[in-house]
Amino acid sequence: MTTVITPGVAAEVELDLTVARKEALAEGVIRLTLTHPGGSPLPEWTPGAHVDLCLGPGLVRQYSLCSDPADRSRWQVAVLREPEGRGGSAHVHDHLREGTRVRVRGPRNRFPLEASPRYLFIAGGIGITPILPMIAQAERQGAAWHLAYGGRRRATMAFREQLRAAYGERVALRPQDECGLLGLNGLLATPRQDTLVYCCGPEGLLKAVEQHCSLAWPPGVLRLERFAPADPGPRGPGETFEVELARSGVTVSVPPDRSVLQAVEEAGVPVLSSCREGTCGTCETAVLDGAVDHRDSLLTPDEQAADDTMFICVSRAACPRLVLDL
């Protein structure tokens, strides 16, 4: 086990774990059970957390943990084969075998389950994975909850039988070929002050849920996790700015065609990164001074307004000079 410190955020670990089991869950979806080769307990995690699978040079992918956080003997992830993807899911499906060692980094949680008396969970496709442990925690807390789970076809919907067997009618399965799109008009018709809404799935679903919640629901009730960066809309031309790395004693210049992350790496300052598109949270860095042009898909509007952290793979300065805790 190697402890890895990302400046400005909590410690993570890198582990070489064993694929103890590989099994089909649904059409196009497999589940990996990962264990420590020496039998040691794995680090603690909370519902909503994900880990990086380091599959090869330049091939790092993030997957939500979907097992029981109380069971530290194993981690489980479910992986959808994406024919139009960048090769990560195909590598997992085609090359990882039971007994294979794989380097895993994390866990990291930018989608935590906050305490609430009531939850509405909305999942689309493989977006069910972070929701599974959230439902179990809501049960332990004695909270009221309902899950609306959509997929293209019933055969593609992982965990569908497990969910209905365990929770009955609180789980609404909505295969698109049988039921059409998820009925958001009905699900989100009545705003509730006591309810948090958690949603994970494809971008079309997330945008639709955002739109419905923005019409009448109280601010701050919606929590989203994206698999791909949100469309930031049109932006003006970038400008060159300076970034002072307070702990390294280095100042770098960031031109319009380079990210802060690239400039920091070129200066020889080590920092963890993964997705490089503002969705995974790996490169989160504390901001000590300056205003940020936030371009990530993770921070809430309130978190962005605080300007005390940024994701340096995509976000930029909204001032001539930033000071970072690097």
Coordinates of N, CA, C and O in Angstrom, one line a residue, residues 29 154 183 264 291:
V29 N -22.8 -5.4 -19.1 CA -22.3 -4.9 -17.8 C -21.6 -6.1 -17.0 O -22.3 -7.1 -16.9
R154 N -34.8 -3.8 -20.3 CA -34.7 -4.5 -19.0 C -33.4 -5.3 -18.8 O -32.8 -5.3 -17.8
G183 N -40.6 9.3 -16.2 CA -41.6 10.4 -16.1 C -41.2 11.4 -15.1 O -41.7 11.5 -14.0
V264 N 1.8 23.4 -14.4 CA 2.4 22.9 -13.1 C 3.3 21.7 -13.4 O 4.4 21.6 -12.9
A291 N -9.3 34.8 -7.8 CA -10.6 34.4 -8.2 C -10.5 33.4 -9.3 O -9.6 33.5 -10.2

